[in-house]
Amino acid sequence: GGNIFIYCGYDVHGADRLYETGSDQLDSMGMKHLLPIQQAAQLALYRMGERGVAIEAKRLPEIKEQIDNEIALLENLSPVPNWRSNKQLHEYYVSLYGKLPYSRATGRPTLNKHALFRLAKNPDAGGEFAKILLTLRELEKLKNTYVEPYEELAAGETRAIIHSRFSVTQSGTGRTTSSEPNLYQIPKRSQRARELIRSLVVPRYDDWLLMEADYEQEELRLAVKFSGARRLQEMLDNGVDVHQLYADKYGKSRDTAKIAIYGGTYMLTAAGLAEQFDMEEADVAPILYGFLKENEEIVAWWKSVEQEVKRGQGILRLPFGRIRRFFGKPADWRREAISTLPQGTGADMLLRVLPVIERESTQHLQARMLLAPHDAVLMEYPPNEGRLVRDLLKDTMERAWPELDGLRVPVGIKVSKNWAAMKKDADLSL
């Protein structure tokens, strides 16, 4: 017993010394004022994790059976006995093409999802199987990564409360993260999978509702401010949906335009975006290069970020005081530094509103904060508090930021009975 107390004493002493050393270092870098902000945000996230989020667990067995049935049907169409066997897949495609497709990232032979996406465009039998294989892999990942772990956590309950670990220290940009389980890394490329998983997130009480408040075009607004892109600033000031504007201009979907605009803003190429998001390069290229041609300040901004990092000897300081270190030659960090400015600043904005929302809701409302993914806040509330919750979210999140010269970023409000069916401008009491 005595040894345990001695060990604990050493542990506490070491933590105290580490805090003192770290506090001194933060002070020398002009960042000590950020410590209470980070602590307040982490406390809000801790309470959110302890509270947990409700999952409609009674649907999990049905969803799992549905996925298993779909996998069985697709397996009957597979030209190889075991589609999970890399050896069999390699032999099949080599027999068709004489070689395997290659990875654009590494140049090595591969049958990863990007290579299969390219193969799927081929009308021959190999292309058809690529489509089947992509679907099989997606279904199996959906089952193994979400359905079965949620089922295990639910332990047979009809509506289970799942507790995730939320943190503000795991991301270089300062974005909040979720783990054990990860409630933020919902499938992005598959709309069907995304909606299926999000539809499981419900209020913990039958008559309650969910409300999501998300910053509208936040990263674009911040990039526009930092770059001084006047034309874009005028459009945003006039309430123009820039993503929809470019989607209509080039005859593409809003999602395609959004990917192209953010890719262009962050110095990505059309080929890189096509590879990353499994898109046609021909779809994204006109929007990306048209956007950059019409907004030349964005390109000039790239150079200014690089020069700022060089002047700081590898350090980039964000408007709220956060710093990010970069090492090596500019080619190694240029793109990451450019994306860090809007993403890190957006994260800093959210970290400052979370403690306020947590405090005001717990002291004055029954409503509670459930999730805070990146640029949004998800809450559950009784119908009679709908307007109060909306006003709290908008008043807190749409504040004018002195660190950004008074910039206000508008917030969109969506309401539903589950996270997948969110509707903008919905009746707050449904």
Coordinates of C-alpha atoms in Angstrom, one line a residue:
G1 CA 0.0 0.0 0.0
G2 CA 2.8 2.4 0.9
N3 CA 4.5 1.9 -2.5
I4 CA 1.2 2.9 -4.2
F5 CA 1.1 6.2 -2.3
I6 CA 4.8 6.8 -3.1
Y7 CA 4.1 6.2 -6.8
C8 CA 1.1 8.5 -6.8
G9 CA 3.2 11.2 -5.0
Y10 CA 5.8 10.9 -7.7
D11 CA 3.1 11.0 -10.4
V12 CA 1.5 14.2 -9.0
H13 CA 4.9 15.9 -8.5
G14 CA 5.8 15.1 -12.1
A15 CA 2.6 16.4 -13.4
D16 CA 3.0 19.6 -11.4
R17 CA 6.6 20.1 -12.7
L18 CA 5.4 19.4 -16.3
Y19 CA 2.6 22.0 -15.9
E20 CA 5.0 24.6 -14.6
T21 CA 7.5 24.0 -17.4
G22 CA 4.8 24.0 -20.0
S23 CA 3.2 27.1 -18.6
D24 CA 6.5 28.9 -18.7
Q25 CA 7.0 27.9 -22.3
L26 CA 3.5 29.0 -23.3
D27 CA 4.2 32.4 -21.6
S28 CA 7.5 32.8 -23.5
M29 CA 5.6 32.2 -26.8
G30 CA 2.8 34.6 -25.9
M31 CA 0.2 31.8 -25.7
K32 CA -0.5 31.5 -21.9
H33 CA -3.8 33.3 -22.4
L34 CA -4.9 30.3 -24.5
L35 CA -4.6 27.8 -21.7
P36 CA -7.9 28.7 -19.8
I37 CA -9.7 28.7 -23.2
Q38 CA -8.5 25.3 -24.1
Q39 CA -9.3 24.0 -20.5
A40 CA -12.8 25.4 -20.7
A41 CA -13.4 23.9 -24.1
Q42 CA -12.1 20.5 -23.0
L43 CA -14.3 20.6 -19.9
A44 CA -17.3 21.2 -22.0
L45 CA -16.3 18.3 -24.3
Y46 CA -15.7 16.1 -21.3
R47 CA -19.2 16.8 -20.0
M48 CA -20.6 16.2 -23.5
G49 CA -18.9 12.8 -23.6
E50 CA -20.1 11.9 -20.1
R51 CA -23.7 12.8 -21.2
G52 CA -23.5 10.6 -24.3
V53 CA -25.5 10.5 -27.4
A54 CA -28.6 8.3 -28.0
I55 CA -28.5 5.6 -30.7
E56 CA -31.6 3.9 -32.0
A57 CA -30.2 0.5 -31.2
K58 CA -33.3 -1.4 -32.0
R59 CA -32.7 -0.9 -35.7
L60 CA -29.1 -2.3 -35.6
P61 CA -30.0 -6.0 -36.0
E62 CA -32.3 -5.2 -39.0
I63 CA -29.6 -3.0 -40.6
K64 CA -27.0 -5.7 -40.1
E65 CA -29.2 -8.4 -41.7
Q66 CA -29.9 -6.1 -44.6
I67 CA -26.2 -5.5 -45.2
D68 CA -25.5 -9.3 -44.9
N69 CA -28.2 -10.0 -47.5
E70 CA -26.8 -7.4 -49.9
I71 CA -23.3 -8.9 -49.5
A72 CA -24.6 -12.4 -50.2
L73 CA -26.3 -11.2 -53.4
L74 CA -23.2 -9.4 -54.6
E75 CA -21.0 -12.4 -53.8
N76 CA -23.0 -14.5 -56.2
L77 CA -21.9 -12.1 -59.0
S78 CA -18.3 -12.2 -58.1
P79 CA -16.0 -13.9 -60.7
V80 CA -13.6 -14.9 -58.0
P81 CA -14.4 -17.5 -55.2
N82 CA -13.2 -15.2 -52.4
W83 CA -13.4 -11.4 -53.1
R84 CA -11.5 -10.7 -49.8
S85 CA -8.4 -12.6 -51.1
N86 CA -5.9 -10.1 -52.6
K87 CA -4.2 -13.0 -54.3
Q88 CA -7.4 -14.0 -56.2
L89 CA -8.2 -10.4 -57.1
H90 CA -4.7 -9.8 -58.4
E91 CA -4.8 -12.9 -60.5
Y92 CA -8.2 -12.0 -61.9
Y93 CA -7.2 -8.5 -63.0
V94 CA -3.8 -9.6 -64.3
S95 CA -5.5 -12.2 -66.5
L96 CA -7.7 -9.4 -67.9
Y97 CA -5.2 -6.6 -68.4
G98 CA -1.8 -8.2 -68.1
K99 CA -1.0 -6.0 -65.1
L100 CA -2.6 -4.3 -62.0
P101 CA -3.7 -0.7 -62.0
Y102 CA -1.3 1.6 -60.2
S103 CA -1.6 4.1 -57.4
R104 CA -1.4 7.7 -58.5
A105 CA 0.1 8.6 -55.1
T106 CA 2.8 5.9 -54.9
G107 CA 3.1 4.7 -58.5
R108 CA 2.8 1.1 -57.2
P109 CA 0.4 -1.6 -58.4
T110 CA -2.8 -1.6 -56.2
L111 CA -6.4 -2.5 -56.0
N112 CA -7.3 0.2 -53.5
K113 CA -10.6 2.1 -53.8
H114 CA -9.1 4.8 -56.0
A115 CA -7.8 2.3 -58.5
L116 CA -11.1 0.4 -58.5
F117 CA -13.0 3.6 -59.1
R118 CA -10.9 4.1 -62.3
L119 CA -11.5 0.5 -63.3
A120 CA -15.2 0.9 -62.7
K121 CA -15.4 3.3 -65.6
N122 CA -14.4 0.6 -68.0
P123 CA -17.5 -1.1 -69.6
D124 CA -15.9 -4.6 -69.8
A125 CA -16.3 -7.3 -67.3
G126 CA -13.4 -6.1 -65.2
G127 CA -15.1 -2.7 -64.8
E128 CA -18.4 -4.3 -63.7
F129 CA -16.7 -6.4 -61.1
A130 CA -14.8 -3.2 -59.8
K131 CA -18.2 -1.7 -59.1
I132 CA -19.3 -4.8 -57.3
L133 CA -16.1 -4.9 -55.3
L134 CA -16.4 -1.3 -54.3
T135 CA -19.9 -1.9 -53.0
L136 CA -18.9 -5.1 -51.2
R137 CA -16.0 -3.3 -49.4
E138 CA -18.2 -0.3 -48.5
L139 CA -20.9 -2.6 -47.0
E140 CA -18.4 -4.7 -45.0
K141 CA -16.7 -1.5 -43.7
L142 CA -20.1 -0.1 -42.7
K143 CA -20.9 -3.3 -40.8
N144 CA -17.5 -3.8 -39.2
T145 CA -16.8 -0.1 -38.3
Y146 CA -20.2 1.1 -37.3
V147 CA -23.1 -1.4 -37.0
E148 CA -21.3 -4.2 -35.0
P149 CA -19.4 -1.8 -32.6
Y150 CA -22.6 0.1 -32.0
E151 CA -24.5 -3.2 -31.4
E152 CA -21.8 -4.2 -28.9
L153 CA -22.0 -0.9 -27.1
A154 CA -25.8 -1.0 -27.1
A155 CA -25.8 -4.4 -25.3
G156 CA -29.4 -5.2 -26.4
E157 CA -31.0 -1.9 -25.4
T158 CA -33.7 -0.4 -27.5
R159 CA -32.2 3.1 -27.3
A160 CA -28.6 3.1 -26.1
I161 CA -26.5 5.9 -24.9
I162 CA -23.0 5.9 -26.4
H163 CA -20.2 7.7 -24.7
S164 CA -17.4 9.0 -26.9
R165 CA -14.1 10.6 -25.9
F166 CA -13.8 14.2 -27.2
S167 CA -10.6 16.1 -27.3
V168 CA -9.1 19.4 -28.4
T169 CA -5.5 18.3 -28.5
Q170 CA -5.5 15.5 -31.1
S171 CA -5.6 17.6 -34.2
G172 CA -2.9 20.0 -35.5
T173 CA -5.5 22.5 -36.5
G174 CA -7.3 22.5 -33.1
R175 CA -10.4 20.8 -34.4
T176 CA -12.4 18.7 -31.9
T177 CA -12.0 15.0 -32.3
S178 CA -14.0 11.9 -31.3
S179 CA -12.8 8.4 -30.4
E180 CA -13.9 5.2 -28.7
P181 CA -16.1 5.2 -30.8
N182 CA -15.4 7.9 -33.4
L183 CA -18.8 9.7 -33.9
Y184 CA -17.3 12.2 -36.3
Q185 CA -15.7 10.0 -38.9
I186 CA -19.0 9.2 -40.5
P187 CA -18.6 7.9 -44.1
K188 CA -18.3 10.9 -46.4
R189 CA -18.0 9.5 -49.9
S190 CA -21.1 7.2 -49.6
Q191 CA -24.2 9.3 -49.2
R192 CA -26.2 6.1 -48.4
A193 CA -23.8 5.0 -45.7
R194 CA -23.6 8.5 -44.3
E195 CA -27.3 8.8 -44.0
L196 CA -27.7 5.3 -42.6
I197 CA -25.3 5.9 -39.7
R198 CA -26.5 9.4 -39.0
S199 CA -30.1 8.2 -38.9
L200 CA -29.2 6.1 -35.8
V201 CA -28.5 9.3 -33.8
V202 CA -31.7 10.4 -32.1
P203 CA -32.8 12.4 -29.0
R204 CA -32.8 10.3 -25.8
Y205 CA -36.5 11.1 -25.2
D206 CA -39.3 10.2 -27.6
D207 CA -40.8 13.6 -27.8
W208 CA -37.5 15.6 -28.0
L209 CA -35.9 16.9 -31.2
L210 CA -32.4 17.4 -32.5
M211 CA -31.1 20.8 -33.7
E212 CA -27.9 21.4 -35.6
A213 CA -26.3 24.8 -36.0
D214 CA -23.4 25.0 -38.5
Y215 CA -21.3 27.8 -39.7
E216 CA -22.2 28.5 -43.4
Q217 CA -19.3 28.4 -45.8
E218 CA -17.0 29.1 -42.8
E219 CA -13.7 28.1 -44.3
L220 CA -14.4 29.9 -47.5
R221 CA -15.3 33.1 -45.7
L222 CA -12.1 32.9 -43.7
A223 CA -10.0 32.2 -46.7
V224 CA -11.6 35.1 -48.5
K225 CA -10.9 37.4 -45.5
F226 CA -7.2 36.3 -45.3
S227 CA -6.7 36.6 -49.1
G228 CA -8.6 39.8 -49.6
A229 CA -10.6 38.4 -52.5
R230 CA -12.8 41.3 -53.2
R231 CA -15.3 39.7 -55.7
L232 CA -15.9 36.8 -53.4
Q233 CA -16.3 39.1 -50.4
E234 CA -18.9 41.1 -52.1
M235 CA -20.9 37.9 -53.0
L236 CA -20.7 36.6 -49.4
D237 CA -21.7 40.0 -48.1
N238 CA -24.8 39.9 -50.4
G239 CA -25.8 36.4 -49.1
V240 CA -24.7 34.6 -52.3
D241 CA -24.2 30.8 -51.9
V242 CA -20.8 30.7 -53.7
H243 CA -20.8 26.9 -54.0
Q244 CA -24.2 26.9 -55.6
L245 CA -23.3 29.8 -57.9
Y246 CA -20.4 27.9 -59.4
A247 CA -22.4 24.7 -59.5
D248 CA -25.0 26.4 -61.7
K249 CA -22.4 28.1 -63.8
Y250 CA -20.7 24.9 -64.7
G251 CA -23.7 22.6 -64.7
K252 CA -22.5 20.4 -61.8
S253 CA -23.8 19.5 -58.4
R254 CA -23.2 21.7 -55.4
D255 CA -21.1 19.0 -53.7
T256 CA -18.8 18.9 -56.7
A257 CA -18.5 22.7 -56.8
K258 CA -17.8 22.8 -53.0
I259 CA -15.0 20.2 -53.4
A260 CA -13.5 22.1 -56.4
I261 CA -13.6 25.5 -54.6
Y262 CA -12.1 24.2 -51.4
G263 CA -9.5 22.2 -53.4
G264 CA -8.6 25.3 -55.4
T265 CA -8.4 27.4 -52.2
Y266 CA -6.1 24.9 -50.6
M267 CA -3.7 24.6 -53.6
L268 CA -4.9 21.1 -54.7
T269 CA -5.0 20.1 -58.3
A270 CA -8.0 18.7 -60.2
A271 CA -6.2 15.4 -60.6
G272 CA -5.5 15.2 -56.8
L273 CA -9.2 16.0 -56.0
A274 CA -10.4 13.4 -58.5
E275 CA -8.2 10.8 -56.8
Q276 CA -9.1 11.8 -53.2
F277 CA -12.8 12.0 -53.7
D278 CA -13.3 9.4 -56.4
M279 CA -14.5 11.9 -58.9
E280 CA -14.1 12.5 -62.6
E281 CA -11.3 15.0 -63.2
A282 CA -13.3 16.5 -66.1
D283 CA -16.1 17.4 -63.7
V284 CA -14.0 19.2 -61.1
A285 CA -11.3 20.8 -63.3
P286 CA -13.4 23.5 -65.0
I287 CA -14.8 24.8 -61.7
L288 CA -11.4 24.7 -59.8
Y289 CA -9.4 26.5 -62.5
G290 CA -12.3 28.9 -63.3
F291 CA -12.6 29.8 -59.6
L292 CA -8.8 30.5 -59.4
K293 CA -8.8 32.5 -62.6
E294 CA -11.6 34.7 -61.4
N295 CA -10.2 35.2 -57.9
E296 CA -6.5 35.8 -58.4
E297 CA -6.1 37.1 -54.8
I298 CA -6.3 33.5 -53.7
V299 CA -3.2 32.5 -55.6
A300 CA -1.3 35.6 -54.3
W301 CA -2.4 34.6 -50.7
W302 CA -0.6 31.3 -51.1
K303 CA 2.7 33.1 -51.5
S304 CA 2.0 35.4 -48.5
V305 CA 1.4 32.4 -46.3
E306 CA 4.7 30.8 -47.3
Q307 CA 6.5 34.1 -46.6
E308 CA 4.9 34.4 -43.2
V309 CA 6.1 30.9 -42.2
K310 CA 9.6 31.7 -43.4
R311 CA 9.7 34.9 -41.4
G312 CA 8.5 33.0 -38.4
Q313 CA 11.3 30.4 -38.9
G314 CA 8.7 27.7 -39.4
I315 CA 6.0 29.1 -37.1
L316 CA 2.6 30.2 -38.4
R317 CA 0.6 32.2 -35.8
L318 CA -3.2 32.2 -36.3
P319 CA -5.4 35.2 -35.4
F320 CA -6.5 33.8 -32.0
G321 CA -2.9 33.2 -31.0
R322 CA -2.5 29.5 -31.8
I323 CA 0.7 28.5 -33.5
R324 CA 1.6 25.7 -35.9
R325 CA 5.1 24.6 -36.6
F326 CA 6.3 23.5 -40.0
F327 CA 9.6 21.8 -40.9
G328 CA 11.5 21.2 -44.1
K329 CA 11.4 23.0 -47.4
P330 CA 8.2 24.9 -48.5
A331 CA 7.1 22.1 -50.8
D332 CA 6.8 19.9 -47.7
W333 CA 4.5 22.2 -45.8
R334 CA 3.1 24.9 -48.1
R335 CA -0.3 23.3 -48.7
E336 CA -0.8 22.3 -45.1
A337 CA 0.1 25.8 -43.9
I338 CA -2.5 27.3 -46.3
S339 CA -5.3 25.1 -45.1
T340 CA -4.3 25.5 -41.5
L341 CA -5.2 29.2 -41.5
P342 CA -9.0 28.8 -42.2
Q343 CA -9.3 25.4 -40.6
G344 CA -7.4 26.4 -37.4
T345 CA -9.2 29.7 -37.1
G346 CA -12.6 28.0 -37.5
A347 CA -11.6 25.6 -34.8
D348 CA -10.6 28.4 -32.5
M349 CA -14.0 30.0 -33.0
L350 CA -15.8 26.8 -32.1
L351 CA -13.6 26.3 -29.0
R352 CA -14.7 29.7 -27.7
V353 CA -18.4 29.1 -28.1
L354 CA -18.7 25.6 -26.8
P355 CA -18.2 26.5 -23.1
V356 CA -20.8 29.3 -23.4
I357 CA -23.4 26.9 -25.0
E358 CA -22.7 24.3 -22.4
R359 CA -23.0 26.7 -19.5
E360 CA -26.1 28.5 -20.7
S361 CA -28.0 25.3 -21.6
T362 CA -27.2 23.5 -18.4
Q363 CA -28.1 26.5 -16.2
H364 CA -31.2 27.6 -17.9
L365 CA -32.6 24.9 -20.2
Q366 CA -33.3 21.2 -20.4
A367 CA -31.6 21.2 -23.8
R368 CA -28.1 19.6 -23.9
M369 CA -25.2 19.7 -26.3
L370 CA -24.4 16.3 -27.9
L371 CA -21.8 16.7 -30.6
A372 CA -19.5 19.4 -31.9
P373 CA -18.1 18.2 -35.2
H374 CA -15.7 20.7 -36.8
D375 CA -17.9 23.7 -37.7
A376 CA -21.2 22.6 -36.1
V377 CA -23.0 22.0 -32.8
L378 CA -25.7 19.3 -32.4
M379 CA -28.2 19.6 -29.5
E380 CA -31.2 17.8 -28.2
Y381 CA -34.1 19.7 -26.7
P382 CA -37.8 19.4 -25.7
P383 CA -40.2 21.1 -28.3
N384 CA -41.1 23.9 -26.0
E385 CA -37.5 25.1 -25.9
G386 CA -37.0 25.2 -29.7
R387 CA -36.8 29.0 -30.1
L388 CA -34.7 29.4 -26.9
V389 CA -32.1 26.9 -28.2
R390 CA -32.0 28.5 -31.6
D391 CA -31.5 31.9 -30.1
L392 CA -28.7 30.6 -27.8
L393 CA -26.9 29.0 -30.7
K394 CA -27.2 32.0 -33.1
D395 CA -26.4 34.6 -30.5
T396 CA -23.4 32.7 -29.3
M397 CA -22.0 31.5 -32.6
E398 CA -22.8 34.5 -34.8
R399 CA -20.8 36.9 -32.5
A400 CA -18.5 39.5 -34.0
W401 CA -14.9 38.4 -33.6
P402 CA -12.5 41.2 -32.7
E403 CA -9.6 38.9 -33.6
L404 CA -11.0 38.9 -37.2
D405 CA -11.8 42.6 -37.4
G406 CA -15.4 42.1 -36.4
L407 CA -16.1 39.3 -38.8
R408 CA -19.4 37.5 -38.3
V409 CA -20.0 34.1 -39.8
P410 CA -23.7 33.2 -40.3
V411 CA -25.1 30.0 -38.8
G412 CA -27.6 27.7 -40.4
I413 CA -30.2 26.0 -38.2
K414 CA -31.6 22.5 -39.0
V415 CA -34.1 20.5 -37.1
S416 CA -35.2 16.8 -37.1
K417 CA -36.0 13.7 -35.2
N418 CA -32.7 12.1 -36.3
W419 CA -29.3 13.4 -37.5
A420 CA -29.8 12.2 -41.1
A421 CA -33.1 14.0 -41.8
M422 CA -32.1 17.5 -40.8
K423 CA -34.1 20.2 -42.5
K424 CA -33.3 23.9 -42.7
D425 CA -36.0 26.4 -41.8
A426 CA -38.1 23.6 -40.2
D427 CA -40.6 24.1 -37.5
L428 CA -38.6 24.2 -34.3
S429 CA -41.3 22.2 -32.5
L430 CA -42.2 20.0 -35.5

